[in-house]
XYZ file of N, CA, C and O in Angstrom:
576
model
N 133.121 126.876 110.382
C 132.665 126.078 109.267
C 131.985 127.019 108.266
O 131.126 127.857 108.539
N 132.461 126.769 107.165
C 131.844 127.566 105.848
C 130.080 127.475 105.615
O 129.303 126.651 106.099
N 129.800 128.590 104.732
C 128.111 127.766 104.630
C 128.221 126.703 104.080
O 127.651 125.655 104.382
N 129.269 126.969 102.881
C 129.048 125.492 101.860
C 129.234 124.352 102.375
O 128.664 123.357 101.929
N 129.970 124.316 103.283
C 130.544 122.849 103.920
C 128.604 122.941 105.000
O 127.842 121.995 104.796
N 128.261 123.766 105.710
C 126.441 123.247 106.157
C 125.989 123.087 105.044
O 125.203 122.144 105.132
N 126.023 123.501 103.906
C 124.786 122.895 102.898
C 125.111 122.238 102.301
O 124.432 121.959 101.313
N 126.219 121.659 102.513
C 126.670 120.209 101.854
C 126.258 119.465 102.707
O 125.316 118.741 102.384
N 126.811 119.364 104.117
C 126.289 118.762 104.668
C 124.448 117.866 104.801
O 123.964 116.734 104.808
N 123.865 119.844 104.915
C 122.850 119.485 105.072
C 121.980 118.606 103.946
O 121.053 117.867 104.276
N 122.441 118.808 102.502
C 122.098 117.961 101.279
C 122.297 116.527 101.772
O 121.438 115.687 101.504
N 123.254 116.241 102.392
C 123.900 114.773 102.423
C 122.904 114.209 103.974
O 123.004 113.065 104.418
N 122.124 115.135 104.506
C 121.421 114.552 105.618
C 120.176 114.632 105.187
O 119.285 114.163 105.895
N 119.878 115.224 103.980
C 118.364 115.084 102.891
C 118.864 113.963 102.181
O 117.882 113.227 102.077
N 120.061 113.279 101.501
C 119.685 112.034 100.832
C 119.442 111.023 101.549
O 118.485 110.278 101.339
N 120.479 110.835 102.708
C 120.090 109.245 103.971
C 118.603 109.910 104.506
O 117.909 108.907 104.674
N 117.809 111.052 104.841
C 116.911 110.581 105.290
C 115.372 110.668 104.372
O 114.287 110.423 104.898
N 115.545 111.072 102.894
C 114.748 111.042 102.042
C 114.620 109.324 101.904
O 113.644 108.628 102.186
N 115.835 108.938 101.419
C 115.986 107.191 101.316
C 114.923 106.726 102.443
O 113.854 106.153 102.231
N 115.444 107.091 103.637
C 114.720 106.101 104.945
C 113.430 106.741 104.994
O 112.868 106.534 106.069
N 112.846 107.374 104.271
C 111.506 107.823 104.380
C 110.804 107.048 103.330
O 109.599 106.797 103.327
N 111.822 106.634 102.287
C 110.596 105.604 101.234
C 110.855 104.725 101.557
O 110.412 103.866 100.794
N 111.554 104.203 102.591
C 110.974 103.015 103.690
C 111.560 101.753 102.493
O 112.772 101.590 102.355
N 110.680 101.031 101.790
C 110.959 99.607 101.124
C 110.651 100.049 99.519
O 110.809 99.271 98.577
N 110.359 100.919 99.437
C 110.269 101.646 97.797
C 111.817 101.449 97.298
O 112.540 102.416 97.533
N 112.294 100.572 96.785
C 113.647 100.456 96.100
C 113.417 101.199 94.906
O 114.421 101.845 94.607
N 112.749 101.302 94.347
C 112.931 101.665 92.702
C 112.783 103.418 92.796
O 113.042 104.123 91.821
N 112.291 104.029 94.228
C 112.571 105.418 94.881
C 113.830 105.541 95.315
O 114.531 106.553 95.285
N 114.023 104.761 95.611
C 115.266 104.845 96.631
C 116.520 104.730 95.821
O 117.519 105.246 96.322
N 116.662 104.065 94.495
C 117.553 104.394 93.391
C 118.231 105.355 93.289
O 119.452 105.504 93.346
N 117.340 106.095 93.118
C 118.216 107.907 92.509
C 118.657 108.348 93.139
O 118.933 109.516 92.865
N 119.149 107.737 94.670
C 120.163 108.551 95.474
C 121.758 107.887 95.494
O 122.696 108.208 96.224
N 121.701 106.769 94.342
C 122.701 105.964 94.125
C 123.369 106.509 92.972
O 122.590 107.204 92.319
N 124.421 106.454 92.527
C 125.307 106.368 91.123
C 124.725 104.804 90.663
O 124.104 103.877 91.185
N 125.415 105.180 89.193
C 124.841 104.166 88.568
C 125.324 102.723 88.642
O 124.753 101.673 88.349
N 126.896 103.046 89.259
C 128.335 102.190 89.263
C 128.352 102.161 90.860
O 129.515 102.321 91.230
N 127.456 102.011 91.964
C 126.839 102.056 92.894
C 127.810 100.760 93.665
O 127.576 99.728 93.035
N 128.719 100.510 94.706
C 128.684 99.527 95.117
C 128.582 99.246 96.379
O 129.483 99.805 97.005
N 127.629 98.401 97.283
C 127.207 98.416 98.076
C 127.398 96.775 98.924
O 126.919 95.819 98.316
N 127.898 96.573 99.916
C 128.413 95.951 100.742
C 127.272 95.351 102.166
O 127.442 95.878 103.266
N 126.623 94.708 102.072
C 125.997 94.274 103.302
C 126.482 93.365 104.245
O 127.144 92.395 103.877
N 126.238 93.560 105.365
C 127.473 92.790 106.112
C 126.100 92.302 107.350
O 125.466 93.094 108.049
N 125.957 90.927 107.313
C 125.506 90.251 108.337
C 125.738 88.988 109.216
O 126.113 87.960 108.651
N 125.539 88.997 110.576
C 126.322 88.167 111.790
C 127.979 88.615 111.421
O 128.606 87.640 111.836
N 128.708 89.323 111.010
C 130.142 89.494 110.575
C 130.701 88.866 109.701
O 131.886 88.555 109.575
N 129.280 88.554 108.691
C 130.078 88.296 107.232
C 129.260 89.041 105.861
O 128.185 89.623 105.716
N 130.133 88.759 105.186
C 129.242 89.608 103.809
C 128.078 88.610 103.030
O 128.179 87.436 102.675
N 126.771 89.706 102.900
C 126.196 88.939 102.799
C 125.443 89.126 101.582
O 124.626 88.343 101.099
N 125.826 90.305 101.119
C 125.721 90.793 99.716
C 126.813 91.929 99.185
O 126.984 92.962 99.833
N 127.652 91.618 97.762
C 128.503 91.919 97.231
C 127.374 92.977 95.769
O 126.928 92.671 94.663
N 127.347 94.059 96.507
C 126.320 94.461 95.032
C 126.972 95.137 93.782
O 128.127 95.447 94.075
N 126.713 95.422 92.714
C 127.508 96.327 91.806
C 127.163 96.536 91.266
O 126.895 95.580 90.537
N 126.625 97.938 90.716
C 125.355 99.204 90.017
C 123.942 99.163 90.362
O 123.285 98.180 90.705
N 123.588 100.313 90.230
C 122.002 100.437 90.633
C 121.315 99.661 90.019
O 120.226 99.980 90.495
N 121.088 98.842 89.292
C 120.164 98.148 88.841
C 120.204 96.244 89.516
O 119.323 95.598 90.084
N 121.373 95.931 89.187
C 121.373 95.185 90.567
C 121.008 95.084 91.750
O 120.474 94.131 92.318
N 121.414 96.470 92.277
C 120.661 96.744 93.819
C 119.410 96.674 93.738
O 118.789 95.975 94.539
N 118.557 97.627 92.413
C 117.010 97.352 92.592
C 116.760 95.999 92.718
O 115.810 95.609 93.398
N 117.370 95.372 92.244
C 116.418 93.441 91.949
C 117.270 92.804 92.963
O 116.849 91.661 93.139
N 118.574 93.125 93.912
C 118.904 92.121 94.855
C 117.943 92.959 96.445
O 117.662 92.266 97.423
N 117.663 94.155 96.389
C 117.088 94.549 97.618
C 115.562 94.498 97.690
O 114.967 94.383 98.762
N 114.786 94.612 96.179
C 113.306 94.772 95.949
C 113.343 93.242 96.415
O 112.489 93.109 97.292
N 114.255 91.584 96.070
C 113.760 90.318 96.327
C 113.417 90.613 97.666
O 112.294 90.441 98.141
N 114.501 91.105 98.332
C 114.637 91.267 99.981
C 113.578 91.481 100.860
O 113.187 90.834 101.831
N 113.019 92.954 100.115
C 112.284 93.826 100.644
C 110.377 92.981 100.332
O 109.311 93.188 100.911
N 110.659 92.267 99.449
C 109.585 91.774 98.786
C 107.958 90.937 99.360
O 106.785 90.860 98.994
N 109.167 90.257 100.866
C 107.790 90.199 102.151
C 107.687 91.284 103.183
O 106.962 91.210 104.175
N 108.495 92.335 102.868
C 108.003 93.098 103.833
C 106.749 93.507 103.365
O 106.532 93.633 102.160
N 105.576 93.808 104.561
C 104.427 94.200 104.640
C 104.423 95.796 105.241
O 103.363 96.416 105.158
N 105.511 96.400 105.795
C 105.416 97.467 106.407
C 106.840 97.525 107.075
O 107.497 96.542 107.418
N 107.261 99.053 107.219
C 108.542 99.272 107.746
C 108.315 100.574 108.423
O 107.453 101.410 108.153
N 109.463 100.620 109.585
C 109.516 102.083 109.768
C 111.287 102.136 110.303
O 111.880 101.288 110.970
N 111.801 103.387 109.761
C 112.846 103.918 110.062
C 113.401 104.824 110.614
O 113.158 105.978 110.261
N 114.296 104.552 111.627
C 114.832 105.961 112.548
C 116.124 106.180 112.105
O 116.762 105.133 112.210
N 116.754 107.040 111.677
C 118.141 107.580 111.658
C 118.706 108.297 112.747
O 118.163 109.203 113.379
N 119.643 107.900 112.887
C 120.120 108.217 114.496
C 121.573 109.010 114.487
O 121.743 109.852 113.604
N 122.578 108.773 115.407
C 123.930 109.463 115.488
C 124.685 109.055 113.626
O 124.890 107.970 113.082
N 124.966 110.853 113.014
C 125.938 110.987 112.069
C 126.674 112.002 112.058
O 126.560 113.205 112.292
N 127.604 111.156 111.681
C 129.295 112.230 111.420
C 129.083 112.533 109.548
O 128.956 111.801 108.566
N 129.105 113.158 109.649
C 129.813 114.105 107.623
C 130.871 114.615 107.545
O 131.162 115.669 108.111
N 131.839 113.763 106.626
C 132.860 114.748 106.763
C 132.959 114.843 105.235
O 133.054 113.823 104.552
N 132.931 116.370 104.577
C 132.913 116.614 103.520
C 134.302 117.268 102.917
O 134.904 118.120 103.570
N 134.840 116.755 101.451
C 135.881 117.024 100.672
C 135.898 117.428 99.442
O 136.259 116.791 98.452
N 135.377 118.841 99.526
C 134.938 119.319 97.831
C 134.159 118.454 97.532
O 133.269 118.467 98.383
N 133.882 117.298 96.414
C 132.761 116.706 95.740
C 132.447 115.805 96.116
O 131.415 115.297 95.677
N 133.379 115.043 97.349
C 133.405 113.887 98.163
C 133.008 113.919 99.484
O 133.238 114.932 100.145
N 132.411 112.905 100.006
C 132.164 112.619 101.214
C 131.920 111.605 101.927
O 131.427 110.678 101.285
N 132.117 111.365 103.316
C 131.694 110.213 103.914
C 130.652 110.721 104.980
O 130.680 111.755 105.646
N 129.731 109.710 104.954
C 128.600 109.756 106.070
C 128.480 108.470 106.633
O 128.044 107.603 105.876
N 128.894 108.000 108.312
C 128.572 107.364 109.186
C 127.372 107.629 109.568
O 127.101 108.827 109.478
N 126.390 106.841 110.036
C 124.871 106.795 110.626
C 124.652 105.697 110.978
O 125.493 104.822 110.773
N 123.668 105.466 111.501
C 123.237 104.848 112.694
C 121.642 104.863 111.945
O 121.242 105.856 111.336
N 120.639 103.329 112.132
C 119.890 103.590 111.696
C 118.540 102.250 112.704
O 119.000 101.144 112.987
N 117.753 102.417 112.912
C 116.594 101.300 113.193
C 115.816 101.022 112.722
O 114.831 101.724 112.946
N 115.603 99.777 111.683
C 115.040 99.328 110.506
C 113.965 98.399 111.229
O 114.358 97.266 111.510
N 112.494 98.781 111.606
C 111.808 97.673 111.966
C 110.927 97.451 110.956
O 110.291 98.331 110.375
N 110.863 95.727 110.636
C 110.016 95.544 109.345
C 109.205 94.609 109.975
O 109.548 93.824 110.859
N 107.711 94.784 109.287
C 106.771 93.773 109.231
C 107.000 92.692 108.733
O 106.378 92.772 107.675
N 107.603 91.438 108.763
C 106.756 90.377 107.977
C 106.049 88.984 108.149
O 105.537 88.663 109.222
N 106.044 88.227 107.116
C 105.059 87.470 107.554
C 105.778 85.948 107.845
O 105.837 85.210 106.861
N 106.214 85.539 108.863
C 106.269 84.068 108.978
C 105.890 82.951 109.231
O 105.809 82.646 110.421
N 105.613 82.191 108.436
C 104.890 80.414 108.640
C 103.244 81.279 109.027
O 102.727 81.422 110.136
N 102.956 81.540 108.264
C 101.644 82.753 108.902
C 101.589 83.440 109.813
O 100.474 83.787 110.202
N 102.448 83.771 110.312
C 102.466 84.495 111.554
C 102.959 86.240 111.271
O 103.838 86.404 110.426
N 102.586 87.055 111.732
C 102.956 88.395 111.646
C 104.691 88.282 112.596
O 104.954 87.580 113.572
N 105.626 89.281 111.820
C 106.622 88.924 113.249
C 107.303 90.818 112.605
O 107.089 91.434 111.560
N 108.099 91.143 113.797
C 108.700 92.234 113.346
C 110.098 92.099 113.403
O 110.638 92.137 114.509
N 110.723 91.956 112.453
C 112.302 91.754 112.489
C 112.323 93.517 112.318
O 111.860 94.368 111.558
N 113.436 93.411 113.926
C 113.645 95.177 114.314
C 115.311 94.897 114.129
O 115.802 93.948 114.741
N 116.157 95.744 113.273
C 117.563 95.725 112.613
C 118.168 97.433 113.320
O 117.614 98.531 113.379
N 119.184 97.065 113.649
C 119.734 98.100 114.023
C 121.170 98.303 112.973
O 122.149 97.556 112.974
N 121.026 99.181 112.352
C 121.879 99.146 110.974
C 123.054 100.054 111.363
O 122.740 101.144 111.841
N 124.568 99.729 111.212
C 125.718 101.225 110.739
C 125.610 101.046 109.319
O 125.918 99.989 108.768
N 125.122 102.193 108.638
C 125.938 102.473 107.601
C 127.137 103.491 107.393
O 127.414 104.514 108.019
N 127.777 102.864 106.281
C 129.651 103.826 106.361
C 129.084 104.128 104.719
O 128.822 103.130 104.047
N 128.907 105.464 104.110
C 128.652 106.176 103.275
C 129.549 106.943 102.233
O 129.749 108.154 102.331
N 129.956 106.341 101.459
C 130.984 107.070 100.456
C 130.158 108.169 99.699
O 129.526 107.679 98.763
N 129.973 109.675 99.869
C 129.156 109.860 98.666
C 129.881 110.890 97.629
O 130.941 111.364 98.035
N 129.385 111.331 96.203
C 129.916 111.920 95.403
C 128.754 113.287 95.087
O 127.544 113.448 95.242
N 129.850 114.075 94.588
C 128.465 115.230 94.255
C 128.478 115.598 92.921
O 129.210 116.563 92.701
N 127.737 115.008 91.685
C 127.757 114.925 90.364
C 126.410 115.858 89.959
O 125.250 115.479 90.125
N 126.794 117.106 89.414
C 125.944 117.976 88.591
C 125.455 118.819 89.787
O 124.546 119.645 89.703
N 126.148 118.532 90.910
C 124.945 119.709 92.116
C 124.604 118.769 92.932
O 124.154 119.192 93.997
N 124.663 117.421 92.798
C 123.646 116.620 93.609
C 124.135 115.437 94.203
O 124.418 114.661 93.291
N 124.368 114.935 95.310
C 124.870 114.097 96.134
C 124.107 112.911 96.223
O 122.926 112.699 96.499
N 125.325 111.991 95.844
C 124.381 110.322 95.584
C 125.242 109.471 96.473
O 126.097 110.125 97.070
N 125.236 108.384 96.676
C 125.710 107.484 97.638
C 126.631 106.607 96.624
O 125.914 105.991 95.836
N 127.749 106.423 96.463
C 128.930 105.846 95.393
C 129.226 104.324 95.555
O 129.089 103.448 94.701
N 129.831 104.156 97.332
C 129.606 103.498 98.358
C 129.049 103.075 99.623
O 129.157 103.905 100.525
N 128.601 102.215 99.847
C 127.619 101.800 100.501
C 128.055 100.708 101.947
O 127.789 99.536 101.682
N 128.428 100.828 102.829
C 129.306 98.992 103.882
C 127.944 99.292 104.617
O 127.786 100.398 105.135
N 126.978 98.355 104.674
C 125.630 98.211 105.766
C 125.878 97.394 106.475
O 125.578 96.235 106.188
N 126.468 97.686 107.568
C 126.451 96.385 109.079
C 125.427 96.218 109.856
O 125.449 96.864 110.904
N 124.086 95.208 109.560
C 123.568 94.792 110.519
C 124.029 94.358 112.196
O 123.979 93.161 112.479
N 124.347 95.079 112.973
C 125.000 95.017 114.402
C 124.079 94.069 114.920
O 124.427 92.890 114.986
N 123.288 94.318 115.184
C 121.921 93.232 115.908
C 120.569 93.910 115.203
O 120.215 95.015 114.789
N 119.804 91.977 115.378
C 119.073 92.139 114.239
C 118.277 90.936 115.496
O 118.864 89.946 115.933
N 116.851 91.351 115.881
C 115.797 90.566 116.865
C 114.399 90.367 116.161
O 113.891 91.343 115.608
N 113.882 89.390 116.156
C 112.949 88.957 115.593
C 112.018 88.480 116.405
O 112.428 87.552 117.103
N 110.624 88.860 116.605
C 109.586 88.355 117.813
C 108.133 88.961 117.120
O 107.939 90.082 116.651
N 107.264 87.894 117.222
C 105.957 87.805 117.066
C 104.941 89.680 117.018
O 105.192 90.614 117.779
N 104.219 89.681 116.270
C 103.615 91.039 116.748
C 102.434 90.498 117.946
O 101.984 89.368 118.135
N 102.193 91.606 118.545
C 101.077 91.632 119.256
C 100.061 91.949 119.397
O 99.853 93.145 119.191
N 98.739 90.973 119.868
C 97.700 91.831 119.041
C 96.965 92.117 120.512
O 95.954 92.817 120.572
């Protein structure tokens, strides 16, 4: 393997885990998108958001994100396979969020695939396409 193909790589394993480090910050989490951004959420095995450009995504994921009180994220098993300016990144991800139901604290813990189209415009690798499959998704009370 070439260097360029590791530091492509390795760029493309700094944008998925820069993203999962600003956690519920959407309006951070933007600039790793194109602008013409389209992004696919897929939950129980249906679609459950049809998105199209970054600015959409900010206001359909910030509603989303909007009771979360706290998150934390693990990124787990990924494949990169890189094509000159193109690429795909498979990952694996564990999305546990705080929030609040009927007053109650609860942690909806999401175990996410994402399938990653990305492009490399000016030097810099953004996410083009987006398919997020919630696989299983458990919800239970916090504990105090």
């Amino acid at each position: 393997m070439s260097i360029e193909m590791l530091e492509a790589k390795e760029a493309i394993r700094e944008v998925i885990d820069q993203f999962s480090n600003l956690e519920c910050d959407v309006e951070a989490q933007a600039k790793f998108f194109t602008e013409n951004t389209h992004i696919m959420v897929h939950m129980n095995g249906a679609l459950a958001m049809d998105i199209h450009g970054v600015d959409e995504m900010v206001k359909q994921f910030s509603a989303f994100t909007s009771s979360v009180r706290a998150s934390h994220h693990m990124n787990g098993q990924q494949v990169i396979t890189v094509n000159g300016d193109i690429a795909q990144d498979v990952h694996y991800c564990r999305a546990a969020l705080l929030v609040e139901q009927d007053g109650q604290e609860m942690i909806s813990d999401n175990y996410i695939r994402y399938v990653d189209q990305l492009v490399r415009q000016d030097g810099v690798w953004r996410i083009a396409e987006r398919d997020q499959y919630f696989v299983m998704t458990e919800s239970r009370p916090v504990k105090k």
